[in-house]
Amino acid sequence: MKNKSKRWQSIFLPAFLTVLSIFFLAPIFLVLMNSFKGQFYISDAPFALPDSQTFVGLRNYWSGIQKVDFFSAFGYSVFITVFSVAAIVLFTAMTAWYLVRVGTRAANGFYYLFVFSMIVPFQMVMFTMSKMANLLHLDNPVGIVLLYLGFGSGLSVFLYSGFIKSIPRDVEEAAMIDGCHPLQIFFFVVFPMLKPTAITVAILNAMWIWNDYLLPYLVIGSRYRTIPIAVQYLQGGYGSRDMGALMATLILAIIPIVVFYLACQKYIIRGVMAGAVKG
Amino acid sequence: MQKSLRKYFAVFVLPTLVAFVIAFLLPFLFGLYLSFTRFTTVTNTQWVGLENYIRAFTDNNDFLHALGITAAFTVVSACSVNLLAFGLALLLTRGLRGTNLFRTVFFMPNLIGGIVLGYIWQLIINGLLLRAGVDITYDPKYGFWGLVVLMNWQMIGYMMIIYIAGLQNLPGDVLEAAEIDGASPWQKLRRVTIPMVMPSITICTFLTLTNSFKLFDQNFALTAGAPMKKTAMLALDIYNTFYGRIGDEGVGQAKAVLFFLMVAVIAALQLRATRSREVEQ
C-alpha cells in the first residue's frame, strides 16, 4: 500500500503533470511553428512541421512588422501601460489614504462610489466614454492615461484602502506632530509601507491595460494602434488575410508577456493571490 | 491629524476624482439617460421612455439569444474551470519536485490578451475541423465549445493559484487527526479539505462567473459571433448593436444598462455569499 502510493507519487503523477504541461504549451508552439511557414501552407495543414517547401524563415515576421507597423504599436502599448500604471499606483494610493484617514461621511461616500464602479461593465460606459474622450481631446496616447486612471481607480482604491485600514496610524501621527507636511508624510512614511499593495495594484492594472482592446480601439484606434489593435487589424476579411503575418504577429505579441512573466513571476503570482477579490 | 489632512483634498483626491468623473461617473450617468432617448449624436437627443428597452427584445431575437448563450457559457466554464483548477491545485500541493515549474506553465496563458488567445484557438480549432472539411463558423456548437476550451486554458492557472494559496493555509493537524480517525482520502477531501477552503471556492466561483459573463475579446476574436450572430455573447451583442446600424445606439445603450444590472445581481450574490461566510466563522 505504502509502496504503491509512493510510486504513484514519484512516477505517475510527475509524468501526468508533464504531459499536461506539454498540452498547455502546445498552442503557443503551434503558432510559433506556423509562423515560419508560408502563408498558404498554414490554414491547410496547421499541424504539419515546416519542411523545405513550406519554410520561409523570418519572412512572415518582416511582413507582419511592416503591415501593422509593429514597433510603433509596441511603443504605444509600452507608453500607455507604463504611464497609466504609474498614475494609478500613485494617485489612487494618495486618494485611498486620504479617504481612510479623514473618514468623514463625505469621504466614505467617495469610497463607496469608487467601489461601485468596480461592478460596472465597460459596455455600460463605452459609448459615452469614447464620445467624452473626443469632446475633451483625450483621444491620444496621453489623454488615454487619464481615462485609465479614472476607470482603473475603483479596484485600486479598494485594494489600497483595505491595506491602509490594517496599518496603525501612530507613525503618521508622530510625524504630523513633528511638523511634517501631509505630502511629506505620505511620500516618506505611508507610501513605503504600501509597497506590497502597490505591487499588486501595478501587476493587476498592467495585465489589464497591456491586453485591453476595446477601450483604446474606440478612443484612439483610428490613429494609434496598440498591440491588441494591431493583431485585430491583421484579421481583415475572413479568408483574405495573411495567415503568415498573423502568426508572426501573435508570437511578437506573446514574447514581451513571457519575458515580463519570467522576470517578475514572484510578484505576479503574489499579486494575483492578493487581488483575488476583484470581480 | 484628521483635521490637518482634511484641507488637502485638492492634492490627494482631486487628480483621481477628476479622472474618475470624466472616465466613469459622467459616462455612466449620461449612458443611463441616453438609454431612454433616441439619438445619433450625443447632443441631439429625444426622450422616448422605455422604447429602447422594448426594442432590445422585439427588434430581433439577438439579445435574448445572446443572453441564453452567455448563461450557458458562464455555467459550463465556471464549473469546468473550477473543477480542473481545484484538481490541479490538489496535485500541486503534495510537495512534488518541479511543482514551481508546473505552476509557472499552467499560469502563463492567463497573461496573454483575449484577442491573441482568440486567434491562437481559431487556428487550432479550424485545424481540427479541417478533416471534416468545415471551419469554426460552420456550426455554433464549434464556436461555443471552442470558447469553453479557450476559457479553461486561460483561467485554470489563475484559479489554481488561488486554490493553492487556500490549500497551503490548511492547518495540517486537522488532516492528520482525520487520518488517525481512519478517514479515507475521499472522506478527507469531502469532509475536511473542501469545507476548509470554502472561502477560496467562493472567490474563484464568482471570479469565473463574472469573467465569463462579461467576456468580449475572446468571443470577438474567435468567432465574432459567426455563424449569423449565433455565438455572440451579451457584450458582443451590445457592441454590434451600438456600432452595427445608425439609429440603434439607444437600443445598444438600453441593452448595456440591462447587462450592467445582471452583472450587479451577480456581484450582490457574491457579497452575500462572502458576508454569510464571515458570520459563520
Coordinates of C-alpha atoms in Angstrom, one line a residue:
Chain A
M1 CA 0.0 0.0 0.0
K2 CA 2.7 2.4 1.1
N3 CA 4.9 1.4 -1.9
K4 CA 2.1 1.7 -4.3
S5 CA 1.2 5.3 -3.2
K6 CA 4.9 6.2 -3.3
R7 CA 5.2 5.0 -6.9
W8 CA 2.1 6.9 -7.8
Q9 CA 3.6 10.0 -6.1
S10 CA 7.1 9.7 -7.7
I11 CA 6.4 8.4 -11.2
F12 CA 2.8 8.6 -12.4
L13 CA 2.0 12.0 -11.0
P14 CA 5.0 13.8 -12.4
A15 CA 4.5 12.0 -15.7
F16 CA 0.9 13.1 -15.8
L17 CA 1.7 16.7 -15.0
T18 CA 4.5 16.8 -17.6
V19 CA 2.1 15.6 -20.3
L20 CA -0.4 18.2 -19.1
S21 CA 2.2 20.9 -19.2
I22 CA 3.0 20.0 -22.8
F23 CA -0.7 20.3 -23.7
F24 CA -0.7 23.7 -22.0
L25 CA 2.3 24.9 -24.0
A26 CA 1.3 23.2 -27.3
P27 CA -1.0 26.1 -28.6
I28 CA 1.9 28.6 -28.3
F29 CA 4.4 26.2 -30.0
L30 CA 1.9 25.5 -32.7
V31 CA 1.6 29.2 -33.5
L32 CA 5.4 29.5 -33.3
M33 CA 5.8 26.6 -35.8
N34 CA 3.3 28.1 -38.2
S35 CA 5.0 31.5 -38.1
F36 CA 7.8 30.0 -40.1
K37 CA 5.6 28.6 -42.8
G38 CA 4.5 30.2 -46.0
Q39 CA 1.1 31.9 -45.6
F40 CA -0.7 29.5 -47.9
Y41 CA 0.5 26.4 -46.0
I42 CA -0.9 27.4 -42.6
S43 CA -4.7 27.0 -42.8
D44 CA -4.4 23.8 -44.9
A45 CA -2.1 21.9 -42.6
P46 CA -1.6 23.8 -39.3
F47 CA -0.3 20.7 -37.5
A48 CA 2.4 19.9 -40.1
L49 CA 6.0 20.9 -39.3
P50 CA 7.7 23.3 -41.7
D51 CA 9.6 21.5 -44.4
S52 CA 11.9 22.6 -47.2
Q53 CA 8.9 23.6 -49.3
T54 CA 6.9 25.5 -46.7
F55 CA 9.7 27.0 -44.6
V56 CA 10.1 30.7 -45.2
G57 CA 12.4 31.7 -42.4
L58 CA 11.6 35.1 -41.0
R59 CA 9.7 36.4 -43.9
N60 CA 6.4 36.4 -42.1
Y61 CA 7.9 38.4 -39.3
W62 CA 9.1 41.1 -41.7
S63 CA 5.7 41.3 -43.4
G64 CA 3.9 41.3 -40.1
I65 CA 6.1 44.0 -38.7
Q66 CA 5.6 46.1 -41.8
K67 CA 1.8 45.6 -42.2
V68 CA 0.9 46.7 -38.7
D69 CA 3.9 48.9 -38.0
F70 CA 4.6 46.6 -35.1
F71 CA 7.4 48.6 -33.4
S72 CA 5.2 51.7 -33.1
A73 CA 2.4 49.5 -31.8
F74 CA 4.8 48.2 -29.2
G75 CA 5.9 51.7 -28.4
Y76 CA 2.3 52.9 -27.9
S77 CA 1.5 49.8 -25.8
V78 CA 4.5 50.4 -23.6
F79 CA 3.9 54.1 -23.3
I80 CA 0.2 53.8 -22.4
T81 CA 0.7 50.9 -20.0
V82 CA 3.7 52.4 -18.1
F83 CA 2.2 55.8 -17.6
S84 CA -1.3 54.6 -16.8
V85 CA 0.0 52.1 -14.3
A86 CA 2.3 54.7 -12.7
A87 CA -0.6 57.2 -12.4
I88 CA -2.9 54.6 -10.9
V89 CA -0.3 53.3 -8.4
L90 CA 0.5 56.8 -7.2
F91 CA -2.8 58.8 -7.3
T92 CA -5.1 56.1 -6.1
A93 CA -2.8 55.4 -3.1
M94 CA -3.0 59.1 -2.2
T95 CA -6.7 59.1 -2.6
A96 CA -7.2 55.9 -0.6
W97 CA -5.0 57.2 2.3
Y98 CA -6.9 60.5 2.4
L99 CA -10.3 58.8 2.3
V100 CA -9.5 56.2 5.0
R101 CA -7.7 58.7 7.4
V102 CA -10.2 61.5 7.1
G103 CA -13.1 59.1 7.4
T104 CA -15.9 61.7 7.3
R105 CA -19.2 60.8 5.9
A106 CA -18.3 62.5 2.6
A107 CA -15.0 60.6 2.4
N108 CA -16.9 57.3 2.9
G109 CA -19.3 58.4 0.2
F110 CA -16.5 58.8 -2.2
Y111 CA -15.0 55.5 -1.2
Y112 CA -18.3 53.7 -2.0
L113 CA -18.6 55.5 -5.3
F114 CA -15.2 54.1 -6.3
V115 CA -16.1 50.6 -5.1
F116 CA -19.4 50.9 -7.0
S117 CA -17.5 51.5 -10.3
M118 CA -15.8 48.1 -9.9
I119 CA -19.0 46.2 -10.7
V120 CA -20.0 48.3 -13.8
P121 CA -19.0 46.5 -17.0
F122 CA -17.2 48.5 -19.7
Q123 CA -20.1 48.2 -22.2
M124 CA -22.2 50.4 -19.9
V125 CA -19.9 53.4 -20.4
M126 CA -18.1 52.6 -23.7
F127 CA -20.2 54.7 -26.0
T128 CA -20.5 57.8 -23.8
M129 CA -16.9 57.5 -22.6
S130 CA -15.5 57.5 -26.1
K131 CA -17.7 60.5 -27.0
M132 CA -16.5 62.3 -23.9
A133 CA -12.9 61.5 -24.8
N134 CA -13.4 63.0 -28.3
L135 CA -15.0 66.1 -26.8
L136 CA -12.2 66.7 -24.3
H137 CA -9.5 65.9 -26.8
L138 CA -8.4 62.9 -24.7
D139 CA -8.2 60.8 -27.9
N140 CA -4.4 60.4 -27.9
P141 CA -1.9 58.3 -26.1
V142 CA -1.5 60.9 -23.4
G143 CA -5.2 61.5 -22.8
I144 CA -6.0 57.8 -22.6
V145 CA -3.8 57.7 -19.5
L146 CA -6.4 59.9 -17.7
L147 CA -9.2 57.5 -18.8
Y148 CA -7.3 54.5 -17.5
L149 CA -6.7 56.3 -14.2
G150 CA -10.4 57.0 -13.9
F151 CA -11.6 53.6 -15.0
G152 CA -9.0 51.7 -13.0
S153 CA -9.4 53.7 -9.8
G154 CA -12.2 51.6 -8.3
L155 CA -10.3 48.4 -7.8
S156 CA -7.1 50.2 -6.9
V157 CA -8.7 52.5 -4.2
F158 CA -10.5 49.4 -2.9
L159 CA -7.2 47.4 -2.6
Y160 CA -5.2 50.2 -1.0
S161 CA -8.0 51.1 1.4
G162 CA -8.2 47.5 2.7
F163 CA -4.5 47.6 3.5
I164 CA -4.4 51.1 4.9
K165 CA -7.1 50.2 7.4
S166 CA -4.9 47.5 8.8
I167 CA -1.8 49.7 9.4
P168 CA -1.6 51.7 12.7
R169 CA -1.6 55.4 12.4
D170 CA 0.8 56.1 15.2
V171 CA 3.8 56.7 13.0
E172 CA 1.9 59.1 10.8
E173 CA 0.6 61.0 13.8
A174 CA 4.1 61.2 15.3
A175 CA 5.3 62.7 12.0
M176 CA 2.4 65.1 12.0
I177 CA 3.3 66.3 15.5
D178 CA 6.9 66.8 14.4
G179 CA 5.6 69.2 11.9
C180 CA 5.7 67.2 8.7
H181 CA 3.5 68.3 5.8
P182 CA 0.9 65.7 4.8
L183 CA 2.6 65.2 1.4
Q184 CA 5.9 64.5 3.2
I185 CA 4.2 62.1 5.5
F186 CA 2.6 60.4 2.5
F187 CA 5.8 60.0 0.5
F188 CA 8.3 59.3 3.3
V189 CA 6.1 57.3 5.8
V190 CA 3.0 55.9 4.2
F191 CA 3.9 55.1 0.6
P192 CA 6.9 52.9 1.5
M193 CA 4.6 50.9 3.8
L194 CA 2.1 50.4 1.0
K195 CA 4.7 48.8 -1.2
P196 CA 3.2 45.2 -1.2
T197 CA -0.2 46.6 -2.2
A198 CA 1.4 48.9 -4.7
I199 CA 2.9 45.9 -6.4
T200 CA -0.4 44.1 -6.5
V201 CA -2.1 47.2 -7.9
A202 CA 0.6 47.6 -10.5
I203 CA 0.5 44.0 -11.7
L204 CA -3.3 43.7 -11.9
N205 CA -3.6 47.0 -13.8
A206 CA -0.6 46.3 -16.1
M207 CA -2.1 42.9 -17.1
W208 CA -5.4 44.6 -17.9
I209 CA -4.1 47.7 -19.7
W210 CA -1.5 45.9 -21.8
N211 CA -4.1 43.4 -23.1
D212 CA -7.0 45.8 -23.3
Y213 CA -8.5 46.0 -26.8
L214 CA -11.9 47.8 -26.8
L215 CA -11.1 51.0 -24.9
P216 CA -8.0 52.0 -26.9
Y217 CA -9.7 50.8 -30.1
L218 CA -12.7 53.1 -29.5
V219 CA -10.8 56.1 -28.2
I220 CA -7.6 56.2 -30.3
G221 CA -7.8 53.1 -32.6
S222 CA -8.3 55.1 -35.8
R223 CA -4.9 56.9 -35.4
Y224 CA -2.8 54.9 -32.9
R225 CA -2.6 51.1 -32.8
T226 CA -1.6 49.3 -29.6
I227 CA -0.6 45.6 -29.9
P228 CA -4.1 44.1 -29.5
I229 CA -5.4 46.6 -32.1
A230 CA -2.6 45.7 -34.4
V231 CA -3.4 41.9 -34.1
Q232 CA -7.1 42.6 -34.8
Y233 CA -6.2 44.8 -37.7
L234 CA -4.4 42.0 -39.4
Q235 CA -7.6 39.9 -39.3
G236 CA -9.2 41.9 -42.2
G237 CA -11.7 40.0 -44.1
Y238 CA -12.1 36.3 -43.3
G239 CA -10.1 34.3 -45.9
S240 CA -8.3 37.2 -47.4
R241 CA -6.0 37.7 -44.5
D242 CA -2.3 36.9 -44.5
M243 CA -2.1 34.0 -42.1
G244 CA 1.7 34.1 -42.0
A245 CA 1.8 37.7 -40.9
L246 CA -0.9 36.9 -38.3
M247 CA 1.1 34.0 -36.8
A248 CA 4.3 36.1 -36.6
T249 CA 2.5 39.0 -35.0
L250 CA 0.8 36.7 -32.5
I251 CA 4.3 35.5 -31.5
L252 CA 5.6 39.0 -31.3
A253 CA 2.7 39.9 -29.1
I254 CA 3.4 37.0 -26.8
I255 CA 7.2 37.5 -26.4
P256 CA 7.0 40.6 -24.2
I257 CA 4.5 39.0 -22.0
V258 CA 6.5 35.8 -21.5
V259 CA 9.7 37.9 -20.8
F260 CA 7.8 40.0 -18.3
Y261 CA 6.3 37.0 -16.7
L262 CA 9.5 35.1 -16.3
A263 CA 11.2 38.2 -14.9
C264 CA 8.5 39.2 -12.4
Q265 CA 6.9 35.8 -11.7
K266 CA 7.1 36.1 -8.0
Y267 CA 5.3 39.4 -7.9
I268 CA 2.7 38.4 -10.4
I269 CA 1.7 35.2 -8.5
R270 CA 1.6 37.2 -5.3
G271 CA -0.3 40.0 -6.9
V272 CA -2.9 37.6 -8.2
M273 CA -3.3 36.0 -4.8
A274 CA -3.7 39.3 -3.1
G275 CA -6.0 40.8 -5.7
A276 CA -8.3 37.8 -5.8
V277 CA -11.3 39.9 -4.7
K278 CA -11.8 41.7 -8.0
G279 CA -15.0 40.8 -9.9
Chain B
M1 CA -4.3 64.6 12.1
Q2 CA -7.7 64.1 10.6
K3 CA -8.3 67.9 10.7
S4 CA -5.0 69.0 9.3
L5 CA -5.2 66.4 6.5
R6 CA -8.7 67.4 5.5
K7 CA -7.6 70.7 3.9
Y8 CA -5.6 68.8 1.3
F9 CA -8.5 67.3 -0.5
A10 CA -7.3 69.0 -3.7
V11 CA -3.9 67.4 -3.5
F12 CA -4.8 63.9 -2.5
V13 CA -8.2 63.2 -4.0
L14 CA -8.8 65.6 -6.8
P15 CA -6.5 64.1 -9.5
T16 CA -8.1 60.7 -9.2
L17 CA -11.6 62.2 -8.8
V18 CA -11.3 64.3 -12.0
A19 CA -10.2 61.3 -14.0
F20 CA -13.0 59.2 -12.3
V21 CA -15.7 61.7 -13.1
I22 CA -14.5 62.0 -16.7
A23 CA -13.9 58.4 -17.4
F24 CA -16.6 56.8 -15.4
L25 CA -19.2 58.9 -13.5
L26 CA -20.4 61.2 -16.2
P27 CA -20.3 58.5 -18.9
F28 CA -22.3 56.2 -16.5
L29 CA -25.0 58.8 -15.7
F30 CA -25.2 60.1 -19.3
G31 CA -25.4 56.5 -20.5
L32 CA -28.3 55.8 -18.2
Y33 CA -30.0 58.9 -19.6
L34 CA -29.3 58.0 -23.2
S35 CA -30.9 54.6 -22.8
F36 CA -34.3 56.4 -22.5
T37 CA -33.7 58.6 -25.6
R38 CA -33.3 58.3 -29.4
F39 CA -30.1 59.8 -30.6
T40 CA -27.5 59.7 -33.3
T41 CA -25.2 62.3 -31.9
V42 CA -25.0 62.8 -28.1
T43 CA -26.0 66.5 -28.4
N44 CA -29.3 65.7 -30.3
T45 CA -31.4 63.5 -28.1
Q46 CA -35.1 62.9 -27.9
W47 CA -36.8 61.3 -24.9
V48 CA -38.6 58.1 -25.9
G49 CA -39.2 56.5 -22.4
L50 CA -38.9 52.7 -22.4
E51 CA -39.0 52.3 -26.2
N52 CA -35.3 51.3 -26.4
Y53 CA -35.8 48.6 -23.7
I54 CA -38.8 47.2 -25.6
R55 CA -36.9 47.3 -28.9
A56 CA -34.0 45.4 -27.3
F57 CA -36.3 42.4 -27.1
T58 CA -38.6 43.0 -30.0
D59 CA -36.4 44.3 -32.9
N60 CA -34.9 40.9 -33.3
N61 CA -34.1 37.9 -31.2
D62 CA -30.4 38.7 -30.8
F63 CA -30.4 39.9 -27.3
L64 CA -32.4 37.0 -25.9
H65 CA -30.3 34.6 -27.8
A66 CA -27.1 36.2 -26.6
L67 CA -28.4 36.0 -23.1
G68 CA -29.0 32.3 -23.4
I69 CA -25.6 31.6 -24.9
T70 CA -24.0 33.8 -22.2
A71 CA -25.8 32.0 -19.4
A72 CA -24.9 28.5 -20.8
F73 CA -21.3 29.5 -21.4
T74 CA -21.0 31.1 -17.9
V75 CA -22.3 28.0 -16.1
V76 CA -20.3 25.5 -18.2
S77 CA -17.0 27.3 -18.0
A78 CA -17.4 28.2 -14.3
C79 CA -17.9 24.6 -13.5
S80 CA -15.1 23.2 -15.6
V81 CA -12.6 25.8 -14.8
N82 CA -13.1 25.4 -11.0
L83 CA -13.1 21.6 -11.0
L84 CA -10.0 21.4 -13.1
A85 CA -8.2 24.2 -11.2
F86 CA -9.0 22.6 -7.9
G87 CA -7.8 19.3 -9.1
L88 CA -4.6 20.7 -10.3
A89 CA -4.1 22.6 -7.0
L90 CA -4.6 19.4 -5.1
L91 CA -1.9 17.7 -7.2
L92 CA 0.5 20.7 -6.8
T93 CA 0.3 20.9 -3.1
R94 CA 1.7 17.4 -2.4
G95 CA 5.3 18.6 -2.2
L96 CA 6.3 17.1 -5.6
R97 CA 9.6 18.0 -7.2
G98 CA 9.1 20.5 -10.0
T99 CA 5.9 22.0 -8.5
N100 CA 7.1 25.5 -9.2
L101 CA 7.8 24.7 -12.8
F102 CA 4.3 23.2 -13.4
R103 CA 2.7 26.2 -11.7
T104 CA 4.6 28.6 -13.9
V105 CA 3.5 26.7 -17.0
F106 CA -0.2 26.4 -16.1
F107 CA -0.5 30.1 -15.1
M108 CA 1.2 31.5 -18.2
P109 CA -1.8 31.5 -20.7
N110 CA -3.6 33.8 -18.3
L111 CA -1.3 36.7 -19.1
I112 CA -2.0 36.6 -22.8
G113 CA -4.6 39.0 -24.0
G114 CA -8.1 37.9 -25.2
I115 CA -7.6 39.0 -28.8
V116 CA -4.3 37.0 -29.1
L117 CA -5.9 34.0 -27.4
G118 CA -8.9 34.1 -29.8
Y119 CA -6.6 33.8 -32.9
I120 CA -4.5 31.1 -31.4
W121 CA -7.5 28.9 -30.7
Q122 CA -9.1 29.8 -34.0
L123 CA -6.0 28.3 -35.7
I124 CA -6.2 25.1 -33.6
I125 CA -10.0 24.6 -33.9
N126 CA -10.0 25.2 -37.6
G127 CA -7.1 22.8 -37.9
L128 CA -9.0 20.1 -36.0
L129 CA -12.2 20.7 -38.1
L130 CA -10.2 20.5 -41.3
R131 CA -10.6 16.8 -41.6
A132 CA -14.4 17.3 -41.6
G133 CA -14.0 19.9 -44.3
V134 CA -15.5 22.7 -42.3
D135 CA -14.4 25.5 -40.0
I136 CA -15.4 27.1 -36.8
T137 CA -18.1 29.3 -38.5
Y138 CA -19.9 26.2 -39.8
D139 CA -21.9 25.4 -36.6
P140 CA -22.5 27.5 -33.5
K141 CA -21.6 24.4 -31.4
Y142 CA -18.0 24.7 -32.6
G143 CA -17.7 28.3 -31.5
F144 CA -19.3 27.7 -28.2
W145 CA -17.2 24.7 -27.2
G146 CA -14.1 26.4 -28.6
L147 CA -14.7 29.3 -26.4
V148 CA -15.2 27.0 -23.4
V149 CA -11.8 25.3 -24.1
L150 CA -10.2 28.7 -24.6
M151 CA -11.6 30.0 -21.3
N152 CA -10.4 26.9 -19.5
W153 CA -6.9 27.2 -21.0
Q154 CA -6.8 30.9 -19.9
M155 CA -8.4 30.7 -16.4
I156 CA -7.4 27.4 -14.9
G157 CA -3.9 28.7 -14.0
Y158 CA -5.3 31.8 -12.3
M159 CA -7.9 29.9 -10.2
M160 CA -5.3 27.2 -9.4
I161 CA -3.0 29.8 -7.9
I162 CA -5.9 31.0 -5.6
Y163 CA -6.7 27.4 -4.6
I164 CA -3.1 26.6 -3.9
A165 CA -3.0 29.6 -1.6
G166 CA -6.1 28.3 0.2
L167 CA -4.8 24.7 0.5
Q168 CA -1.4 25.8 1.8
N169 CA -3.2 27.6 4.6
L170 CA -4.9 24.4 5.8
P171 CA -3.8 23.5 9.3
G172 CA -2.0 20.1 8.9
D173 CA -3.1 18.8 12.3
V174 CA -6.8 18.6 11.2
L175 CA -6.0 16.4 8.3
E176 CA -3.7 14.3 10.5
A177 CA -6.4 13.9 13.0
A178 CA -8.8 12.7 10.3
E179 CA -6.2 10.3 9.1
I180 CA -5.8 8.8 12.6
D181 CA -9.5 8.5 12.9
G182 CA -9.3 6.3 9.8
A183 CA -10.8 8.6 7.2
S184 CA -10.3 7.6 3.6
P185 CA -8.7 10.0 1.2
W186 CA -12.1 10.7 -0.3
Q187 CA -13.6 11.4 3.1
K188 CA -10.7 13.7 4.0
L189 CA -11.3 15.6 0.8
R190 CA -15.1 15.8 1.2
R191 CA -15.3 16.4 5.0
V192 CA -12.1 18.3 5.8
T193 CA -10.4 19.9 2.8
I194 CA -13.3 21.2 0.9
P195 CA -15.2 22.8 3.8
M196 CA -11.9 24.5 4.9
V197 CA -11.1 26.0 1.5
M198 CA -14.7 27.2 1.1
P199 CA -13.6 30.9 1.1
S200 CA -11.3 30.2 -1.9
I201 CA -14.1 28.3 -3.7
T202 CA -16.4 31.2 -3.2
I203 CA -13.9 33.7 -4.6
C204 CA -13.0 31.5 -7.6
T205 CA -16.6 30.7 -8.4
F206 CA -17.6 34.4 -8.6
L207 CA -14.4 35.4 -10.4
T208 CA -15.1 32.8 -13.2
L209 CA -18.8 33.7 -13.2
T210 CA -18.2 37.4 -13.8
N211 CA -15.3 37.0 -16.1
S212 CA -17.2 34.5 -18.3
F213 CA -20.3 36.6 -18.2
K214 CA -18.5 39.8 -19.3
L215 CA -16.3 38.1 -21.9
F216 CA -15.8 40.1 -25.0
D217 CA -12.3 40.0 -26.6
Q218 CA -12.0 36.2 -26.8
N219 CA -15.5 36.0 -28.3
F220 CA -14.8 38.8 -30.7
A221 CA -11.5 37.3 -32.0
L222 CA -12.5 33.6 -32.0
T223 CA -15.8 33.8 -34.0
A224 CA -17.0 37.4 -33.9
G225 CA -20.4 35.8 -33.5
A226 CA -20.3 33.6 -36.6
P227 CA -22.3 31.9 -37.9
M228 CA -25.1 34.5 -38.1
K229 CA -24.5 36.0 -34.6
K230 CA -25.3 32.6 -33.2
T231 CA -22.2 32.6 -31.0
A232 CA -22.4 36.3 -30.0
M233 CA -22.5 36.7 -26.2
L234 CA -24.0 39.7 -24.5
A235 CA -21.0 42.0 -24.5
L236 CA -20.5 41.4 -28.2
D237 CA -24.2 41.8 -29.0
I238 CA -24.2 45.2 -27.3
Y239 CA -21.1 46.2 -29.3
N240 CA -22.8 45.1 -32.5
T241 CA -26.0 47.0 -31.7
F242 CA -24.1 50.2 -30.9
Y243 CA -21.8 50.2 -34.0
G244 CA -23.9 48.0 -36.3
R245 CA -26.6 50.3 -37.6
I246 CA -27.0 54.0 -37.3
G247 CA -30.1 54.8 -35.2
D248 CA -29.7 51.8 -32.9
E249 CA -27.4 53.4 -30.4
G250 CA -30.2 53.9 -27.9
V251 CA -31.1 50.2 -28.1
G252 CA -27.4 49.4 -27.6
Q253 CA -27.3 51.6 -24.5
A254 CA -30.5 50.1 -23.1
K255 CA -29.0 46.6 -23.6
A256 CA -25.9 47.9 -21.8
V257 CA -28.0 49.0 -18.8
L258 CA -29.6 45.6 -18.6
F259 CA -26.2 44.0 -18.9
F260 CA -25.0 46.2 -16.0
L261 CA -28.0 45.2 -13.9
M262 CA -27.3 41.5 -14.5
V263 CA -23.6 41.9 -13.5
A264 CA -24.8 43.9 -10.4
V265 CA -27.0 40.9 -9.4
I266 CA -24.0 38.5 -9.6
A267 CA -22.0 41.0 -7.5
A268 CA -24.7 41.3 -4.9
L269 CA -24.9 37.5 -4.6
Q270 CA -21.1 37.4 -4.2
L271 CA -21.3 40.0 -1.4
R272 CA -24.0 38.0 0.3
A273 CA -22.1 34.7 0.0
T274 CA -18.9 36.4 1.4
R275 CA -20.8 38.0 4.2
S276 CA -22.7 34.9 5.4
R277 CA -19.4 33.0 5.4
E278 CA -17.9 35.7 7.7
V279 CA -20.7 35.3 10.1
E280 CA -20.2 31.6 10.3
Q281 CA -16.6 31.9 11.3

